[in-house]
PDB file of C-alpha atoms in Angstrom:
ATOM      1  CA  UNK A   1      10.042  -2.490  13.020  1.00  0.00           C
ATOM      2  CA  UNK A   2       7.546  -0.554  10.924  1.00  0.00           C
ATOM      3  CA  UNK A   3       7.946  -2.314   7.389  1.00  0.00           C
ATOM      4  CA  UNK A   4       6.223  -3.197   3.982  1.00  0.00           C
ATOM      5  CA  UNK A   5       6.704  -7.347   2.966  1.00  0.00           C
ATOM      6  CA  UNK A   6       6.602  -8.678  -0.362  1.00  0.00           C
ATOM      7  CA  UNK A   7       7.050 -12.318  -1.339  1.00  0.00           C
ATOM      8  CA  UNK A   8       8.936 -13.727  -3.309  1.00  0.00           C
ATOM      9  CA  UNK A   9      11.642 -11.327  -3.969  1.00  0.00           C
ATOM     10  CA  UNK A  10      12.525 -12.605  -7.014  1.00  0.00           C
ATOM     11  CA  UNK A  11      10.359 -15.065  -9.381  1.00  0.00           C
ATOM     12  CA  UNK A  12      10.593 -16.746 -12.714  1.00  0.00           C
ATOM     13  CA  UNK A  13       7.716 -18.241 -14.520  1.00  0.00           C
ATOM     14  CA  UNK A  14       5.910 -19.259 -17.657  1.00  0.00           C
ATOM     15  CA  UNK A  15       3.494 -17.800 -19.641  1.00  0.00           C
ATOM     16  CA  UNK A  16      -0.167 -18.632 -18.323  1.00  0.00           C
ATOM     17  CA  UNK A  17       0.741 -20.067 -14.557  1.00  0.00           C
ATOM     18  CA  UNK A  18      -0.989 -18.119 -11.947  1.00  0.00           C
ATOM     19  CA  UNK A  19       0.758 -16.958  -9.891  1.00  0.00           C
ATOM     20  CA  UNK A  20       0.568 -14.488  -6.852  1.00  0.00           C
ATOM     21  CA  UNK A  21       2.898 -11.858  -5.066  1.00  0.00           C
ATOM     22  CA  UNK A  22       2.063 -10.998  -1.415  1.00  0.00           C
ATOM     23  CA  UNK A  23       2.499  -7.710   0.025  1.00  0.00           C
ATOM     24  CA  UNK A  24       1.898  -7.308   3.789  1.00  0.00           C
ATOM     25  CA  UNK A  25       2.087  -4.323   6.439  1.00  0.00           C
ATOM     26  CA  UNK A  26       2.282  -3.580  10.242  1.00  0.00           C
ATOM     27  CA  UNK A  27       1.695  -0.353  10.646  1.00  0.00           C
ATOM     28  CA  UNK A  28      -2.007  -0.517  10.636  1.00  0.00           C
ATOM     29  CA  UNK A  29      -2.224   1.549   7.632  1.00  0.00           C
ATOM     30  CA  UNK A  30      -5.740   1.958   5.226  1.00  0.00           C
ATOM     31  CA  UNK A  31      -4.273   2.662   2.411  1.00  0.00           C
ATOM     32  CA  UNK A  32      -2.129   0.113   0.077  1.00  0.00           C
ATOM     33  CA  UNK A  33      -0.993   0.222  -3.528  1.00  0.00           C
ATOM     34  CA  UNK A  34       0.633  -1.697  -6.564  1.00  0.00           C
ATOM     35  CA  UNK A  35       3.048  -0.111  -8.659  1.00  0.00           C
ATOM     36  CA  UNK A  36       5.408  -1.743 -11.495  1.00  0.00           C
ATOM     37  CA  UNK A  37       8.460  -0.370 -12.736  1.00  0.00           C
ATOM     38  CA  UNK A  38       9.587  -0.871 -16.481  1.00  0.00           C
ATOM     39  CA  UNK A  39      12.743   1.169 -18.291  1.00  0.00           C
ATOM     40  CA  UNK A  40      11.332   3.819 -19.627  1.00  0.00           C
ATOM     41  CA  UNK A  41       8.143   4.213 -18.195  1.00  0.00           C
ATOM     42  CA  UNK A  42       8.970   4.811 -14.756  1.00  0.00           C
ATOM     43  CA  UNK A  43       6.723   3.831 -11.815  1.00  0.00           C
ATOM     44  CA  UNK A  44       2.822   3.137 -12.908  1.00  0.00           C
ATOM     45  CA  UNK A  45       0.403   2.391  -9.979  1.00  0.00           C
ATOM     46  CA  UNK A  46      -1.319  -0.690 -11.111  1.00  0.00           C
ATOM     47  CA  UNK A  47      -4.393  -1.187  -8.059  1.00  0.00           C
ATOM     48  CA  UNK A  48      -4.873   0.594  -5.015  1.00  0.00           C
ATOM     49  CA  UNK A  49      -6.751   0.315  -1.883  1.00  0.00           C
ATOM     50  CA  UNK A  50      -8.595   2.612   0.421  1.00  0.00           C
ATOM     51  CA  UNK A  51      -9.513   0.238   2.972  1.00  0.00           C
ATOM     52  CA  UNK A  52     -10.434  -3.629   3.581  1.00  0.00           C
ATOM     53  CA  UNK A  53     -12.493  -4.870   0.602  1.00  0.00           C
ATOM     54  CA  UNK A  54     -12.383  -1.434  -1.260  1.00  0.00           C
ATOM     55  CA  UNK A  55      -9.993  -1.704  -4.475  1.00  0.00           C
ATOM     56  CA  UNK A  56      -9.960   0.109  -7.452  1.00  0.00           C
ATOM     57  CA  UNK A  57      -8.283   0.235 -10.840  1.00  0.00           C
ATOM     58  CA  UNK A  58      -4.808   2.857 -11.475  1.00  0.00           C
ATOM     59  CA  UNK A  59      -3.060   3.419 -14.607  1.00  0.00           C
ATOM     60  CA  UNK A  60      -2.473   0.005 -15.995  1.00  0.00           C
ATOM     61  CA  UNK A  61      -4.738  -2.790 -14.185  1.00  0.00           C
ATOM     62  CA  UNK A  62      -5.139  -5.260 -17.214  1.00  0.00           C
ATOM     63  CA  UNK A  63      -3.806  -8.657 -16.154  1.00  0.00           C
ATOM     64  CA  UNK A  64      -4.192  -8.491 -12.551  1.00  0.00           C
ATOM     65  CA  UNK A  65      -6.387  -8.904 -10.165  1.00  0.00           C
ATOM     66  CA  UNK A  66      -6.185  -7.757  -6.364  1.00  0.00           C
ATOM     67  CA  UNK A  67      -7.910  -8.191  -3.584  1.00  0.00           C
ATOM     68  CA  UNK A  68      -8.111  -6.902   0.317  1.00  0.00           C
ATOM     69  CA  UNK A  69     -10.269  -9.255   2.951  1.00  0.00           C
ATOM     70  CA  UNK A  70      -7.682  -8.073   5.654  1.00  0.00           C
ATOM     71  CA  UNK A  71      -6.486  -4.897   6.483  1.00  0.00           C
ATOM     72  CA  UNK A  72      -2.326  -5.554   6.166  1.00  0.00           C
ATOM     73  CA  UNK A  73      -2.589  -7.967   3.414  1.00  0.00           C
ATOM     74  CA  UNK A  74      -3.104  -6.910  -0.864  1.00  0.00           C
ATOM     75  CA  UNK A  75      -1.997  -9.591  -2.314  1.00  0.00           C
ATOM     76  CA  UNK A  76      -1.477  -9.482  -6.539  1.00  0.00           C
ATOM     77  CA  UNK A  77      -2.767 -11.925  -8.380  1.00  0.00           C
ATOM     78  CA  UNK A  78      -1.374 -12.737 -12.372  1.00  0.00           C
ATOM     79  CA  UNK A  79      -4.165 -14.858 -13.269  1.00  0.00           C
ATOM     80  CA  UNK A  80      -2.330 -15.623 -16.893  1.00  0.00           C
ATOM     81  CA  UNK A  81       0.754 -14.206 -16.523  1.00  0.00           C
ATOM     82  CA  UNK A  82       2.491 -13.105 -19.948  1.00  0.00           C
ATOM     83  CA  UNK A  83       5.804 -11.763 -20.632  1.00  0.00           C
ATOM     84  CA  UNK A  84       4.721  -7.811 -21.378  1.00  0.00           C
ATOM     85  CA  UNK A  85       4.889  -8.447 -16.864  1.00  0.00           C
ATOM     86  CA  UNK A  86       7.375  -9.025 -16.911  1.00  0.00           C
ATOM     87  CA  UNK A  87       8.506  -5.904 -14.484  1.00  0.00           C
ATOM     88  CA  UNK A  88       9.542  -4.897 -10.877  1.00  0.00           C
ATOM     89  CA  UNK A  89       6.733  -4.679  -8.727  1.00  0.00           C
ATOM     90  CA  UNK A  90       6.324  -2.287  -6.075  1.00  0.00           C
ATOM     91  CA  UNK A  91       3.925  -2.602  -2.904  1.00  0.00           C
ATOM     92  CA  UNK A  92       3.270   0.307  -0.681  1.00  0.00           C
ATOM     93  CA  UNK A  93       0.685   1.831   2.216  1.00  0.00           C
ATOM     94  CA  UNK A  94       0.213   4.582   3.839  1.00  0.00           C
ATOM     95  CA  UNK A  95      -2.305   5.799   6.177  1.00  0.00           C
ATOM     96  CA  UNK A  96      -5.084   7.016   5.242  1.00  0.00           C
ATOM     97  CA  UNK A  97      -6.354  10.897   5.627  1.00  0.00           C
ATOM     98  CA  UNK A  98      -9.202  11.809   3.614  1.00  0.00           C
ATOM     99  CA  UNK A  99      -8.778  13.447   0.221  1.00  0.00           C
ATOM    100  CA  UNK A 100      -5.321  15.395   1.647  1.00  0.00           C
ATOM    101  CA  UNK A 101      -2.518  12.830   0.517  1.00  0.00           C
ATOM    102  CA  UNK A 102      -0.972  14.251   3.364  1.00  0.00           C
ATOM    103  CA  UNK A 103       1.870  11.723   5.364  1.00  0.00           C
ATOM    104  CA  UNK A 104       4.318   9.356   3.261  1.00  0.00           C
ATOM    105  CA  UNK A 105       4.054   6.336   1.622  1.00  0.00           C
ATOM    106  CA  UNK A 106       5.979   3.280   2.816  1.00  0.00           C
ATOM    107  CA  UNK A 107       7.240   0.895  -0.104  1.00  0.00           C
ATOM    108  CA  UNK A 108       8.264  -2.995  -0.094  1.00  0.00           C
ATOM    109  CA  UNK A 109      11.614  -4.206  -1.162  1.00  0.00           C
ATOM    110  CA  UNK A 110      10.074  -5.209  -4.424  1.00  0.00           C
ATOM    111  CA  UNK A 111       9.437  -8.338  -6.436  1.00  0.00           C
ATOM    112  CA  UNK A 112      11.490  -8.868  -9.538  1.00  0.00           C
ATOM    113  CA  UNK A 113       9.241 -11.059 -11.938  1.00  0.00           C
ATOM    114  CA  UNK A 114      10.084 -12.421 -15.554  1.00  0.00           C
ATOM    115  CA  UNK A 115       7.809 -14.453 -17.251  1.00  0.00           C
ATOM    116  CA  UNK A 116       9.002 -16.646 -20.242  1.00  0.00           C
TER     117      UNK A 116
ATOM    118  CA  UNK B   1      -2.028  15.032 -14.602  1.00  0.00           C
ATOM    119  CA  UNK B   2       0.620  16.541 -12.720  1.00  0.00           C
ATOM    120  CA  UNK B   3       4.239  16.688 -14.347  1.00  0.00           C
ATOM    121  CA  UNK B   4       7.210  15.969 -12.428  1.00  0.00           C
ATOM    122  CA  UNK B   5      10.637  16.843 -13.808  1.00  0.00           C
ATOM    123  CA  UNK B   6      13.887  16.181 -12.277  1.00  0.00           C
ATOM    124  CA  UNK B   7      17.212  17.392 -13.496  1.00  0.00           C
ATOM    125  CA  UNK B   8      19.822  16.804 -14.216  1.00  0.00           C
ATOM    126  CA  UNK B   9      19.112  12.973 -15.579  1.00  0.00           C
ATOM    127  CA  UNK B  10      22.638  11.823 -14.954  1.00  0.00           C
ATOM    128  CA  UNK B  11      25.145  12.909 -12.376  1.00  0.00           C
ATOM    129  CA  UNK B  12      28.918  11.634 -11.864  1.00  0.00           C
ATOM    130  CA  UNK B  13      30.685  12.640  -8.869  1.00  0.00           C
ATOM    131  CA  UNK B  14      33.792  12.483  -7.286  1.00  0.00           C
ATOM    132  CA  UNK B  15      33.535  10.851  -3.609  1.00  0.00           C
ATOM    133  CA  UNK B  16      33.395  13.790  -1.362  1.00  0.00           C
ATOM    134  CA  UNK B  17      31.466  15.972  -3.506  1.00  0.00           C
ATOM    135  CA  UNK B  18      28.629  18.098  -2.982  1.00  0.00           C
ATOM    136  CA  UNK B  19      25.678  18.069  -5.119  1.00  0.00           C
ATOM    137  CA  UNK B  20      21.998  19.048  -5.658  1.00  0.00           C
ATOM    138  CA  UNK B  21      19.166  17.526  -7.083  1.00  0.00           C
ATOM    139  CA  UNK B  22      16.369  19.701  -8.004  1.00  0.00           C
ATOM    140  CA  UNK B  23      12.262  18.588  -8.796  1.00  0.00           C
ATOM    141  CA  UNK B  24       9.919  20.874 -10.662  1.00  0.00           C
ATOM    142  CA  UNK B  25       6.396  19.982 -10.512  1.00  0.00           C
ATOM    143  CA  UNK B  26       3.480  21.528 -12.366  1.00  0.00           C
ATOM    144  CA  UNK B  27       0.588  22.072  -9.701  1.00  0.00           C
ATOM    145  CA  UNK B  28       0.290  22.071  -5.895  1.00  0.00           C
ATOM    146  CA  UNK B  29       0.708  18.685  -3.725  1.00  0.00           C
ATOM    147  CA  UNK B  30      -0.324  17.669  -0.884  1.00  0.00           C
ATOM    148  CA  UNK B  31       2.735  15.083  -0.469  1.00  0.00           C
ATOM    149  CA  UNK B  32       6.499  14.705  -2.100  1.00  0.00           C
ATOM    150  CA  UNK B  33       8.796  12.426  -1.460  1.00  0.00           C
ATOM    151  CA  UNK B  34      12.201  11.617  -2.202  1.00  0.00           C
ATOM    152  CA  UNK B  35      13.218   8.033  -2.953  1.00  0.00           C
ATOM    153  CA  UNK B  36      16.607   6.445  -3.675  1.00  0.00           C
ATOM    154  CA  UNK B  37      16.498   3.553  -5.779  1.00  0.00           C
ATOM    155  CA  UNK B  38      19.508   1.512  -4.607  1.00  0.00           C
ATOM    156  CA  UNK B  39      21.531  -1.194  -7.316  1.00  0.00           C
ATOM    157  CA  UNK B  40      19.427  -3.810  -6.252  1.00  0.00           C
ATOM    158  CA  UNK B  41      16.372  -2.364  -6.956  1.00  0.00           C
ATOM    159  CA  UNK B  42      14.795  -1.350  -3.375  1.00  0.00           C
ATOM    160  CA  UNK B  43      13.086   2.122  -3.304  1.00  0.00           C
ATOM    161  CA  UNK B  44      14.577   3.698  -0.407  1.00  0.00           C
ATOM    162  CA  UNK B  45      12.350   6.643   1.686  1.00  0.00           C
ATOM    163  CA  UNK B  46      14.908   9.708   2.080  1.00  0.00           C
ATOM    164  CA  UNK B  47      12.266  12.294   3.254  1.00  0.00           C
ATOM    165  CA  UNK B  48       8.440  12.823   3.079  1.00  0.00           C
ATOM    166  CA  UNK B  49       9.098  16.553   2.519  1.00  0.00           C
ATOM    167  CA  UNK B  50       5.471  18.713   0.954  1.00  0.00           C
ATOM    168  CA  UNK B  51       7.188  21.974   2.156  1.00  0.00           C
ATOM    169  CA  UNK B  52       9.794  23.397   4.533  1.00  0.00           C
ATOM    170  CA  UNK B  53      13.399  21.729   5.025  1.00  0.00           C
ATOM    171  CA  UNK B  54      14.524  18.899   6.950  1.00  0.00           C
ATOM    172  CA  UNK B  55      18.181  16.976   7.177  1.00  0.00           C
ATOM    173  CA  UNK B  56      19.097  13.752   7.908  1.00  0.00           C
ATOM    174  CA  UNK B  57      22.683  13.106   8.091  1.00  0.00           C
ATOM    175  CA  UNK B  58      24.629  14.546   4.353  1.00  0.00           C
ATOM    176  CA  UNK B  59      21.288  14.576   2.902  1.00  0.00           C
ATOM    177  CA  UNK B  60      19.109  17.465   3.592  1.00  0.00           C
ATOM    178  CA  UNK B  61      16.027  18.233   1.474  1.00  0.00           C
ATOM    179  CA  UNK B  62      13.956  22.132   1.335  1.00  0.00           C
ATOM    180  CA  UNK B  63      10.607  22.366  -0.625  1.00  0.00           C
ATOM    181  CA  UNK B  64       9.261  25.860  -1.809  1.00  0.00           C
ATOM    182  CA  UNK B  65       5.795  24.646  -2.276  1.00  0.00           C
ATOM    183  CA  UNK B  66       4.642  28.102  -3.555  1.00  0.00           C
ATOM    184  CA  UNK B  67       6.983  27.956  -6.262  1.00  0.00           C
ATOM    185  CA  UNK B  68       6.660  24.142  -7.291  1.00  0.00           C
ATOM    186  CA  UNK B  69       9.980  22.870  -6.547  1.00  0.00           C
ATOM    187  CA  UNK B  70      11.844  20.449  -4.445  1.00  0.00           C
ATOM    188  CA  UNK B  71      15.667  19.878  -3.645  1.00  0.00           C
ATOM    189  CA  UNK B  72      17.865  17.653  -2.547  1.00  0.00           C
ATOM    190  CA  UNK B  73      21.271  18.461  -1.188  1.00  0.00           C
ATOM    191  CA  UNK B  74      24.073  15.117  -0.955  1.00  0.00           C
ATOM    192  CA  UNK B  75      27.028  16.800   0.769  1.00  0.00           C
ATOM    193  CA  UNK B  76      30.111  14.539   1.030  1.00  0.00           C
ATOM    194  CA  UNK B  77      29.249  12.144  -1.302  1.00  0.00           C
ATOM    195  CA  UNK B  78      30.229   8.671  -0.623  1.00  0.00           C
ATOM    196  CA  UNK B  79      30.189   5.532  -2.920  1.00  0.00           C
ATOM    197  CA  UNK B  80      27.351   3.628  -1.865  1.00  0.00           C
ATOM    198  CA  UNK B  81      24.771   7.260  -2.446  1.00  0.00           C
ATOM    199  CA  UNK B  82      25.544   5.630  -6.142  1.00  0.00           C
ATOM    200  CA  UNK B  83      21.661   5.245  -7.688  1.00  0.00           C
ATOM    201  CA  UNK B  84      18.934   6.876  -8.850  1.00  0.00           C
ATOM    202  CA  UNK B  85      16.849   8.961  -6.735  1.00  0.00           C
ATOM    203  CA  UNK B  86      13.019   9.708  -7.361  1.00  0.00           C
ATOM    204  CA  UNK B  87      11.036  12.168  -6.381  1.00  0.00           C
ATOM    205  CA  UNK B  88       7.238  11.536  -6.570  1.00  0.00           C
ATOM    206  CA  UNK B  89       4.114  13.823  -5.469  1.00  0.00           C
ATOM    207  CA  UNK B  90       0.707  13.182  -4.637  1.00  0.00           C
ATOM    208  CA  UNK B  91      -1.760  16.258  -5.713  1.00  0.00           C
ATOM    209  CA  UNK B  92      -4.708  17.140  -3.889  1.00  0.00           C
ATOM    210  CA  UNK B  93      -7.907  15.319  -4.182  1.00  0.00           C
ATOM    211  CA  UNK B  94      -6.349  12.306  -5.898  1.00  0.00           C
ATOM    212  CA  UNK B  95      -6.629   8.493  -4.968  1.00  0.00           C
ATOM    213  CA  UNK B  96      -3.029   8.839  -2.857  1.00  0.00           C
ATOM    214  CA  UNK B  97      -1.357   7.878  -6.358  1.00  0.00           C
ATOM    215  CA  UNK B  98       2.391   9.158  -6.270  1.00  0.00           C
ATOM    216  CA  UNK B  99       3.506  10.284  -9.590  1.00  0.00           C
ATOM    217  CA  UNK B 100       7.114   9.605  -9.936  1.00  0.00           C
ATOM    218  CA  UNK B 101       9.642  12.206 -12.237  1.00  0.00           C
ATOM    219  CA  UNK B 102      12.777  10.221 -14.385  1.00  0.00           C
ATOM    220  CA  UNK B 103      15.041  10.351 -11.901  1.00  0.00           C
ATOM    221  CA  UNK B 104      18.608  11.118 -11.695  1.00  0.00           C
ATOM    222  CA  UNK B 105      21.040   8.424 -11.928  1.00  0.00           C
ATOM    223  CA  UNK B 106      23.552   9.264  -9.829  1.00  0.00           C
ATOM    224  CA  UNK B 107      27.300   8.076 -10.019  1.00  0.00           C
ATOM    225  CA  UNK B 108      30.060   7.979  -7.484  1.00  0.00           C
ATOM    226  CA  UNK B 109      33.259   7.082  -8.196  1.00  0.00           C
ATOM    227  CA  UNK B 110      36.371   6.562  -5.893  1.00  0.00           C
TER     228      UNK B 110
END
């Protein structure tokens, strides 16, 4: 089954522990992204990635890190985690086609995280 | 950037009721999808729709690209379409980033 895996589901930490959130795909795609999810401010992509070891910042990368040495694995990585992530986290892929966007994005089950 | 709006923000239905969704957007795409966000949080795909009309089941989806818009059509509702459902674009030339709208929180009672 074509699918997007995140781990853990659900995660509860203190302020400064590292900690890391994997995301994982089978469908060979390029393409993979972080997003988080707060009330209010909808979805915000947080990293993306066009292809193994090519990442890049989105809207709100302060605090994490990323990083992409094989092609179905981006993990996140909270280095310090604080409580302003605490959020939903989103991973998703797609494959990738040039600068069309064209063909639909696949998301992962998500990864509730509060930090105290 | 692009701006999504979707209306109306809340919804409360009847089960068995029909309903539509709509999603303006302010430039062309080159992607849209609709996404159900289920109670527990999981971001369901519904339809990778940029133009044209498809169906799957009670849901059916039609895109005018020309003239910006997207809807979504729930016939029949049933309690478990309870949610809220996204739509999101990507416009051309970008780094694949979807841009999400509010949502509509939709409501089913029995």
């Amino acid at each position: 089954e074509a699918q997007v895996t995140q781990n853990p589901r659900y995660l509860i930490t203190v302020t400064g522990k590292k900690l890391t959130v994997t995301c994982s795909q089978n469908m060979n795609h390029e393409y993979m992204s972080w997003y988080r999810q707060d009330p209010g401010l909808g979805l915000r992509q947080i990293y993306y990635s066009m292809n193994v070891e090519v990442t890049d910042k989105g809207d709100v990368p302060e605090g994490y890190k990323v990083s992409r040495k094989e092609k179905r694995n981006f993990p996140l990585i909270l280095e310090s985690p604080s409580p302003n992530q605490t959020s939903l986290y989103f991973c998703a892929s797609k494959l990738r086609t040039g600068t069309s966007g064209r063909y639909e994005q696949f998301f992962g089950p998500g990864t509730r995280l509060t930090v105290l | 950037g692009i701006q999504v709006e979707q209306s109306p923000p809340d919804l409360i239905l009847q089960e068995g009721a029909n309903s539509t969704l709509r999603c303006n957007f302010s430039d062309s795409v080159n992607n849209l999808q609709w996404f159900h966000q289920n109670p527990w949080g999981q971001l369901i795909n519904l339809f990778y729709i940029p133009s044209g009309t498809k169906q799957n089941g009670r849901l059916s989806a039609t895109t005018v690209a020309t003239e910006r818009y997207s809807l979504l059509y729930i016939s029949s509702s049933q309690t478990t379409d309870s949610g809220v459902y996204f739509c999101a674009v990507v416009p051309g030339g970008s780094n694949y980033k979807l841009t999400f709208g509010k949502g509509t929180l939709l409501t089913v009672n029995p």
